[in-house]
Amino acid sequence: RIFAAAVAREVYRPYITRPPAPPPPAPPAPTTPVAPPPAWETFQVVSLSEWQGRPEVHVRDLTNQSLASYGQGDDLAGGKIVAVDYRSLPHPAKPGLQSHSRVIVKIGEAFWAVERGQTLADKRQLAAEQLPEKLSKL
């Protein structure tokens, strides 16, 4: 019993160096908060009017009921507004009804249309023969 403490403390064992302490953890890299992509179904095209000869696109944010106005060349739905088409065409979602206006947005090389009353999530790609005459030259 007298030597039990010496055995427990390993007094007679040769000196062993301790391993180095692990480096402190690196501070987290500063990150800029990334805004989530907008939910296009919350933005509705409510008006495609013309003011002083220039077409205007009015879009309502359905989450906070705010209204934004856009013009030709402005960014909308991930692209640029290239035209507001006032031709009377069959409504894409309701073929029995006529749609009298739509906004045309160019995303990349493709043209997309959003009818008045639809959300930006309802945009549809236009074929070359569906484009207005002034855009078919582009």
Short mmCIF file of N, CA and C in Angstrom, two decimals:
data_model
loop_
_atom_site.label_atom_id
_atom_site.label_comp_id
_atom_site.label_asym_id
_atom_site.label_seq_id
_atom_site.Cartn_x
_atom_site.Cartn_y
_atom_site.Cartn_z
N ARG A 1 0.81 -1.20 0.00
CA ARG A 1 0.00 0.00 0.00
C ARG A 1 0.84 1.26 0.00
N ILE A 2 1.97 1.22 0.57
CA ILE A 2 2.80 2.40 0.67
C ILE A 2 3.27 2.86 -0.72
N PHE A 3 3.61 1.88 -1.57
CA PHE A 3 4.12 2.24 -2.90
C PHE A 3 3.02 2.37 -3.96
N ALA A 4 1.77 2.23 -3.57
CA ALA A 4 0.66 2.33 -4.53
C ALA A 4 0.58 3.72 -5.15
N ALA A 5 0.88 4.73 -4.40
CA ALA A 5 0.83 6.10 -4.94
C ALA A 5 1.93 6.30 -5.96
N ALA A 6 3.12 5.71 -5.75
CA ALA A 6 4.22 5.85 -6.69
C ALA A 6 3.89 5.14 -7.99
N VAL A 7 3.24 4.01 -7.92
CA VAL A 7 2.87 3.28 -9.14
C VAL A 7 1.78 4.04 -9.89
N ALA A 8 0.83 4.60 -9.20
CA ALA A 8 -0.25 5.33 -9.85
C ALA A 8 0.28 6.58 -10.54
N ARG A 9 1.30 7.20 -9.99
CA ARG A 9 1.84 8.42 -10.58
C ARG A 9 2.97 8.12 -11.56
N GLU A 10 3.37 6.90 -11.73
CA GLU A 10 4.43 6.46 -12.62
C GLU A 10 5.71 7.25 -12.39
N VAL A 11 6.17 7.26 -11.19
CA VAL A 11 7.35 8.01 -10.81
C VAL A 11 8.59 7.45 -11.50
N TYR A 12 8.65 6.15 -11.73
CA TYR A 12 9.85 5.53 -12.27
C TYR A 12 9.84 5.43 -13.81
N ARG A 13 8.80 5.91 -14.44
CA ARG A 13 8.70 5.86 -15.91
C ARG A 13 9.56 6.99 -16.49
N PRO A 14 10.23 6.77 -17.66
CA PRO A 14 11.04 7.84 -18.25
C PRO A 14 10.14 8.99 -18.71
N TYR A 15 10.75 10.15 -18.81
CA TYR A 15 10.00 11.37 -19.16
C TYR A 15 9.49 11.27 -20.60
N ILE A 16 8.21 11.56 -20.80
CA ILE A 16 7.58 11.55 -22.12
C ILE A 16 7.04 12.96 -22.36
N THR A 17 7.44 13.53 -23.50
CA THR A 17 6.96 14.89 -23.79
C THR A 17 5.47 14.85 -24.13
N ARG A 18 4.81 15.87 -23.72
CA ARG A 18 3.38 15.97 -24.01
C ARG A 18 3.20 16.38 -25.47
N PRO A 19 2.12 15.92 -26.09
CA PRO A 19 1.86 16.36 -27.47
C PRO A 19 1.50 17.84 -27.47
N PRO A 20 1.84 18.52 -28.56
CA PRO A 20 1.51 19.96 -28.59
C PRO A 20 0.00 20.17 -28.53
N ALA A 21 -0.34 21.29 -27.97
CA ALA A 21 -1.77 21.61 -27.84
C ALA A 21 -2.34 21.87 -29.25
N PRO A 22 -3.55 21.47 -29.48
CA PRO A 22 -4.13 21.71 -30.81
C PRO A 22 -4.28 23.21 -31.04
N PRO A 23 -4.11 23.64 -32.30
CA PRO A 23 -4.24 25.08 -32.56
C PRO A 23 -5.68 25.53 -32.29
N PRO A 24 -5.79 26.79 -31.89
CA PRO A 24 -7.16 27.27 -31.62
C PRO A 24 -7.97 27.26 -32.92
N PRO A 25 -9.27 27.06 -32.83
CA PRO A 25 -10.08 27.03 -34.05
C PRO A 25 -10.05 28.39 -34.74
N ALA A 26 -10.00 28.32 -36.06
CA ALA A 26 -9.97 29.56 -36.85
C ALA A 26 -11.32 30.26 -36.72
N PRO A 27 -11.29 31.59 -36.67
CA PRO A 27 -12.57 32.29 -36.58
C PRO A 27 -13.35 32.06 -37.89
N PRO A 28 -14.65 31.98 -37.79
CA PRO A 28 -15.43 31.74 -39.00
C PRO A 28 -15.26 32.90 -39.99
N ALA A 29 -15.18 32.54 -41.24
CA ALA A 29 -15.02 33.56 -42.28
C ALA A 29 -16.27 34.42 -42.33
N PRO A 30 -16.08 35.73 -42.48
CA PRO A 30 -17.27 36.59 -42.55
C PRO A 30 -18.04 36.28 -43.84
N THR A 31 -19.30 36.08 -43.68
CA THR A 31 -20.14 35.77 -44.84
C THR A 31 -21.17 36.88 -45.00
N THR A 32 -21.38 37.23 -46.22
CA THR A 32 -22.44 38.20 -46.49
C THR A 32 -23.73 37.41 -46.63
N PRO A 33 -24.76 37.88 -46.01
CA PRO A 33 -26.01 37.13 -46.12
C PRO A 33 -26.49 37.12 -47.57
N VAL A 34 -26.81 35.93 -48.03
CA VAL A 34 -27.28 35.77 -49.40
C VAL A 34 -28.80 35.84 -49.37
N ALA A 35 -29.32 36.78 -50.12
CA ALA A 35 -30.78 36.92 -50.17
C ALA A 35 -31.36 35.77 -50.97
N PRO A 36 -32.42 35.17 -50.49
CA PRO A 36 -33.03 34.08 -51.25
C PRO A 36 -33.60 34.63 -52.56
N PRO A 37 -33.62 33.78 -53.57
CA PRO A 37 -34.20 34.27 -54.83
C PRO A 37 -35.66 34.65 -54.63
N PRO A 38 -36.11 35.65 -55.34
CA PRO A 38 -37.49 36.07 -55.12
C PRO A 38 -38.48 34.99 -55.54
N ALA A 39 -39.54 34.90 -54.80
CA ALA A 39 -40.60 33.95 -55.15
C ALA A 39 -41.48 34.63 -56.19
N TRP A 40 -41.32 34.26 -57.45
CA TRP A 40 -42.00 34.94 -58.54
C TRP A 40 -43.51 34.85 -58.43
N GLU A 41 -44.03 33.87 -57.71
CA GLU A 41 -45.49 33.76 -57.60
C GLU A 41 -46.09 34.84 -56.71
N THR A 42 -45.25 35.61 -56.02
CA THR A 42 -45.77 36.68 -55.17
C THR A 42 -45.80 38.02 -55.88
N PHE A 43 -45.39 38.07 -57.14
CA PHE A 43 -45.40 39.31 -57.91
C PHE A 43 -46.38 39.18 -59.07
N GLN A 44 -47.37 40.05 -59.12
CA GLN A 44 -48.44 39.98 -60.11
C GLN A 44 -48.41 41.24 -60.98
N VAL A 45 -48.48 41.01 -62.31
CA VAL A 45 -48.57 42.13 -63.25
C VAL A 45 -50.01 42.63 -63.21
N VAL A 46 -50.22 43.86 -62.75
CA VAL A 46 -51.58 44.38 -62.57
C VAL A 46 -51.97 45.41 -63.61
N SER A 47 -51.00 46.04 -64.26
CA SER A 47 -51.34 47.05 -65.25
C SER A 47 -50.24 47.14 -66.29
N LEU A 48 -50.67 47.27 -67.54
CA LEU A 48 -49.75 47.49 -68.65
C LEU A 48 -50.23 48.73 -69.40
N SER A 49 -50.17 49.85 -68.73
CA SER A 49 -50.70 51.09 -69.28
C SER A 49 -49.63 51.82 -70.08
N GLU A 50 -50.06 52.90 -70.70
CA GLU A 50 -49.16 53.74 -71.46
C GLU A 50 -49.30 55.16 -70.94
N TRP A 51 -48.17 55.81 -70.66
CA TRP A 51 -48.18 57.16 -70.14
C TRP A 51 -47.24 58.00 -70.99
N GLN A 52 -47.79 59.04 -71.60
CA GLN A 52 -47.06 59.94 -72.47
C GLN A 52 -46.29 59.19 -73.56
N GLY A 53 -46.95 58.20 -74.14
CA GLY A 53 -46.37 57.44 -75.24
C GLY A 53 -45.38 56.37 -74.83
N ARG A 54 -45.15 56.19 -73.54
CA ARG A 54 -44.22 55.16 -73.06
C ARG A 54 -45.00 54.12 -72.27
N PRO A 55 -44.80 52.84 -72.59
CA PRO A 55 -45.49 51.79 -71.82
C PRO A 55 -44.94 51.67 -70.40
N GLU A 56 -45.84 51.40 -69.48
CA GLU A 56 -45.46 51.19 -68.08
C GLU A 56 -45.98 49.83 -67.64
N VAL A 57 -45.18 49.16 -66.83
CA VAL A 57 -45.54 47.87 -66.26
C VAL A 57 -45.65 48.06 -64.76
N HIS A 58 -46.84 47.78 -64.20
CA HIS A 58 -47.06 47.91 -62.76
C HIS A 58 -47.17 46.50 -62.18
N VAL A 59 -46.31 46.24 -61.19
CA VAL A 59 -46.24 44.92 -60.57
C VAL A 59 -46.53 45.07 -59.09
N ARG A 60 -47.46 44.25 -58.60
CA ARG A 60 -47.83 44.28 -57.17
C ARG A 60 -47.15 43.12 -56.46
N ASP A 61 -46.53 43.44 -55.32
CA ASP A 61 -45.97 42.42 -54.43
C ASP A 61 -47.11 41.97 -53.53
N LEU A 62 -47.55 40.73 -53.69
CA LEU A 62 -48.72 40.25 -52.96
C LEU A 62 -48.45 40.01 -51.48
N THR A 63 -47.16 39.93 -51.08
CA THR A 63 -46.88 39.71 -49.66
C THR A 63 -47.08 40.96 -48.83
N ASN A 64 -46.65 42.13 -49.35
CA ASN A 64 -46.82 43.35 -48.56
C ASN A 64 -47.68 44.39 -49.28
N GLN A 65 -48.31 43.99 -50.37
CA GLN A 65 -49.26 44.84 -51.11
C GLN A 65 -48.64 46.14 -51.62
N SER A 66 -47.34 46.10 -51.95
CA SER A 66 -46.71 47.29 -52.51
C SER A 66 -46.76 47.21 -54.04
N LEU A 67 -46.66 48.37 -54.66
CA LEU A 67 -46.77 48.45 -56.11
C LEU A 67 -45.50 49.09 -56.65
N ALA A 68 -44.93 48.48 -57.71
CA ALA A 68 -43.73 49.00 -58.34
C ALA A 68 -44.01 49.24 -59.81
N SER A 69 -43.40 50.28 -60.36
CA SER A 69 -43.58 50.63 -61.76
C SER A 69 -42.27 50.40 -62.50
N TYR A 70 -42.36 49.80 -63.68
CA TYR A 70 -41.19 49.50 -64.50
C TYR A 70 -41.41 50.05 -65.90
N GLY A 71 -40.31 50.31 -66.58
CA GLY A 71 -40.36 50.77 -67.95
C GLY A 71 -39.50 49.90 -68.83
N GLN A 72 -39.48 50.20 -70.10
CA GLN A 72 -38.70 49.43 -71.05
C GLN A 72 -37.22 49.56 -70.70
N GLY A 73 -36.52 48.42 -70.66
CA GLY A 73 -35.11 48.39 -70.30
C GLY A 73 -34.85 48.08 -68.84
N ASP A 74 -35.89 48.10 -68.00
CA ASP A 74 -35.71 47.77 -66.58
C ASP A 74 -35.63 46.27 -66.38
N ASP A 75 -35.01 45.87 -65.26
CA ASP A 75 -34.91 44.45 -64.91
C ASP A 75 -36.23 43.97 -64.32
N LEU A 76 -36.67 42.79 -64.79
CA LEU A 76 -37.90 42.18 -64.27
C LEU A 76 -37.82 40.68 -64.50
N ALA A 77 -38.13 39.89 -63.49
CA ALA A 77 -38.21 38.43 -63.58
C ALA A 77 -36.92 37.80 -64.08
N GLY A 78 -35.78 38.36 -63.71
CA GLY A 78 -34.51 37.77 -64.11
C GLY A 78 -34.05 38.18 -65.50
N GLY A 79 -34.69 39.15 -66.11
CA GLY A 79 -34.31 39.60 -67.45
C GLY A 79 -34.59 41.08 -67.60
N LYS A 80 -34.60 41.54 -68.84
CA LYS A 80 -34.88 42.95 -69.13
C LYS A 80 -36.17 43.07 -69.92
N ILE A 81 -36.97 44.08 -69.58
CA ILE A 81 -38.21 44.34 -70.31
C ILE A 81 -37.82 44.89 -71.68
N VAL A 82 -38.28 44.23 -72.75
CA VAL A 82 -37.97 44.70 -74.09
C VAL A 82 -39.18 45.34 -74.76
N ALA A 83 -40.40 44.97 -74.33
CA ALA A 83 -41.58 45.55 -74.96
C ALA A 83 -42.82 45.23 -74.14
N VAL A 84 -43.86 46.03 -74.41
CA VAL A 84 -45.20 45.72 -73.94
C VAL A 84 -46.02 45.52 -75.20
N ASP A 85 -46.60 44.33 -75.33
CA ASP A 85 -47.33 43.95 -76.55
C ASP A 85 -48.82 44.20 -76.32
N TYR A 86 -49.42 45.05 -77.15
CA TYR A 86 -50.84 45.38 -77.01
C TYR A 86 -51.70 44.68 -78.06
N ARG A 87 -51.20 43.62 -78.69
CA ARG A 87 -52.02 42.88 -79.66
C ARG A 87 -53.07 42.05 -78.92
N SER A 88 -54.21 41.88 -79.52
CA SER A 88 -55.26 41.05 -78.94
C SER A 88 -55.05 39.61 -79.41
N LEU A 89 -54.69 38.75 -78.45
CA LEU A 89 -54.39 37.34 -78.74
C LEU A 89 -55.15 36.46 -77.76
N PRO A 90 -55.35 35.17 -78.10
CA PRO A 90 -55.99 34.27 -77.14
C PRO A 90 -55.16 34.16 -75.86
N HIS A 91 -55.84 34.16 -74.73
CA HIS A 91 -55.16 34.05 -73.44
C HIS A 91 -54.56 32.65 -73.34
N PRO A 92 -53.29 32.50 -72.95
CA PRO A 92 -52.66 31.18 -72.92
C PRO A 92 -53.28 30.23 -71.89
N ALA A 93 -53.78 30.76 -70.78
CA ALA A 93 -54.36 29.90 -69.74
C ALA A 93 -55.86 29.67 -69.98
N LYS A 94 -56.50 30.57 -70.71
CA LYS A 94 -57.94 30.48 -70.97
C LYS A 94 -58.17 30.73 -72.46
N PRO A 95 -58.07 29.70 -73.30
CA PRO A 95 -58.12 29.89 -74.75
C PRO A 95 -59.41 30.54 -75.26
N GLY A 96 -60.50 30.46 -74.53
CA GLY A 96 -61.75 31.07 -74.96
C GLY A 96 -61.78 32.58 -74.78
N LEU A 97 -60.85 33.13 -74.03
CA LEU A 97 -60.81 34.57 -73.76
C LEU A 97 -59.67 35.23 -74.52
N GLN A 98 -59.81 36.52 -74.75
CA GLN A 98 -58.76 37.29 -75.40
C GLN A 98 -57.93 38.02 -74.34
N SER A 99 -56.64 38.08 -74.57
CA SER A 99 -55.74 38.86 -73.75
C SER A 99 -55.29 40.04 -74.59
N HIS A 100 -55.42 41.24 -74.06
CA HIS A 100 -55.15 42.43 -74.84
C HIS A 100 -53.78 43.04 -74.59
N SER A 101 -53.03 42.53 -73.60
CA SER A 101 -51.69 43.08 -73.36
C SER A 101 -50.85 42.08 -72.58
N ARG A 102 -49.55 42.18 -72.79
CA ARG A 102 -48.57 41.33 -72.12
C ARG A 102 -47.24 42.06 -72.11
N VAL A 103 -46.42 41.77 -71.11
CA VAL A 103 -45.08 42.33 -71.06
C VAL A 103 -44.13 41.25 -71.59
N ILE A 104 -43.17 41.66 -72.40
CA ILE A 104 -42.21 40.72 -72.97
C ILE A 104 -40.85 41.02 -72.35
N VAL A 105 -40.24 39.97 -71.79
CA VAL A 105 -38.97 40.06 -71.08
C VAL A 105 -37.96 39.19 -71.81
N LYS A 106 -36.76 39.69 -71.98
CA LYS A 106 -35.70 38.91 -72.60
C LYS A 106 -34.78 38.40 -71.51
N ILE A 107 -34.70 37.07 -71.38
CA ILE A 107 -33.83 36.42 -70.42
C ILE A 107 -32.84 35.59 -71.23
N GLY A 108 -31.59 36.00 -71.21
CA GLY A 108 -30.60 35.34 -72.06
C GLY A 108 -30.91 35.65 -73.52
N GLU A 109 -31.10 34.61 -74.31
CA GLU A 109 -31.45 34.79 -75.72
C GLU A 109 -32.94 34.53 -75.96
N ALA A 110 -33.67 34.12 -74.93
CA ALA A 110 -35.08 33.76 -75.08
C ALA A 110 -35.98 34.91 -74.68
N PHE A 111 -37.15 34.96 -75.30
CA PHE A 111 -38.17 35.97 -74.98
C PHE A 111 -39.28 35.28 -74.20
N TRP A 112 -39.73 35.92 -73.13
CA TRP A 112 -40.77 35.39 -72.26
C TRP A 112 -41.89 36.41 -72.17
N ALA A 113 -43.12 35.94 -72.02
CA ALA A 113 -44.28 36.82 -71.91
C ALA A 113 -45.02 36.56 -70.60
N VAL A 114 -45.50 37.64 -70.00
CA VAL A 114 -46.36 37.56 -68.82
C VAL A 114 -47.60 38.39 -69.13
N GLU A 115 -48.76 37.75 -69.12
CA GLU A 115 -50.02 38.44 -69.41
C GLU A 115 -50.43 39.30 -68.23
N ARG A 116 -51.22 40.33 -68.51
CA ARG A 116 -51.77 41.17 -67.44
C ARG A 116 -52.65 40.30 -66.56
N GLY A 117 -52.45 40.38 -65.26
CA GLY A 117 -53.22 39.58 -64.30
C GLY A 117 -52.48 38.32 -63.86
N GLN A 118 -51.42 37.93 -64.54
CA GLN A 118 -50.66 36.75 -64.15
C GLN A 118 -49.51 37.12 -63.23
N THR A 119 -48.99 36.12 -62.53
CA THR A 119 -47.80 36.35 -61.71
C THR A 119 -46.57 36.11 -62.57
N LEU A 120 -45.42 36.55 -62.07
CA LEU A 120 -44.18 36.36 -62.81
C LEU A 120 -43.82 34.89 -62.93
N ALA A 121 -44.34 34.05 -62.05
CA ALA A 121 -44.09 32.61 -62.14
C ALA A 121 -44.83 32.01 -63.34
N ASP A 122 -45.85 32.69 -63.84
CA ASP A 122 -46.63 32.19 -64.97
C ASP A 122 -46.02 32.57 -66.32
N LYS A 123 -44.82 33.12 -66.32
CA LYS A 123 -44.23 33.54 -67.59
C LYS A 123 -44.07 32.33 -68.51
N ARG A 124 -44.22 32.60 -69.81
CA ARG A 124 -44.10 31.51 -70.79
C ARG A 124 -43.17 31.96 -71.90
N GLN A 125 -42.42 31.00 -72.42
CA GLN A 125 -41.46 31.32 -73.47
C GLN A 125 -42.19 31.47 -74.80
N LEU A 126 -41.77 32.46 -75.57
CA LEU A 126 -42.39 32.73 -76.86
C LEU A 126 -41.54 32.15 -77.98
N ALA A 127 -42.22 31.56 -78.96
CA ALA A 127 -41.54 31.10 -80.17
C ALA A 127 -41.32 32.31 -81.07
N ALA A 128 -40.47 32.17 -82.07
CA ALA A 128 -40.14 33.28 -82.97
C ALA A 128 -41.37 33.83 -83.68
N GLU A 129 -42.32 32.96 -84.05
CA GLU A 129 -43.52 33.43 -84.76
C GLU A 129 -44.53 34.12 -83.84
N GLN A 130 -44.36 34.00 -82.54
CA GLN A 130 -45.26 34.66 -81.59
C GLN A 130 -44.81 36.07 -81.22
N LEU A 131 -43.61 36.43 -81.60
CA LEU A 131 -43.07 37.74 -81.23
C LEU A 131 -43.72 38.84 -82.08
N PRO A 132 -43.85 40.05 -81.53
CA PRO A 132 -44.30 41.18 -82.33
C PRO A 132 -43.29 41.46 -83.44
N GLU A 133 -43.73 42.14 -84.48
CA GLU A 133 -42.89 42.40 -85.64
C GLU A 133 -41.59 43.11 -85.29
N LYS A 134 -41.66 44.09 -84.38
CA LYS A 134 -40.45 44.86 -84.05
C LYS A 134 -39.42 44.03 -83.29
N LEU A 135 -39.88 42.96 -82.59
CA LEU A 135 -38.93 42.11 -81.84
C LEU A 135 -38.43 40.94 -82.67
N SER A 136 -39.15 40.56 -83.71
CA SER A 136 -38.70 39.41 -84.50
C SER A 136 -37.43 39.73 -85.27
N LYS A 137 -37.08 41.00 -85.40
CA LYS A 137 -35.86 41.40 -86.08
C LYS A 137 -34.64 41.27 -85.19
N LEU A 138 -34.84 41.19 -83.86
CA LEU A 138 -33.71 41.11 -82.93
C LEU A 138 -33.05 39.77 -82.94
#
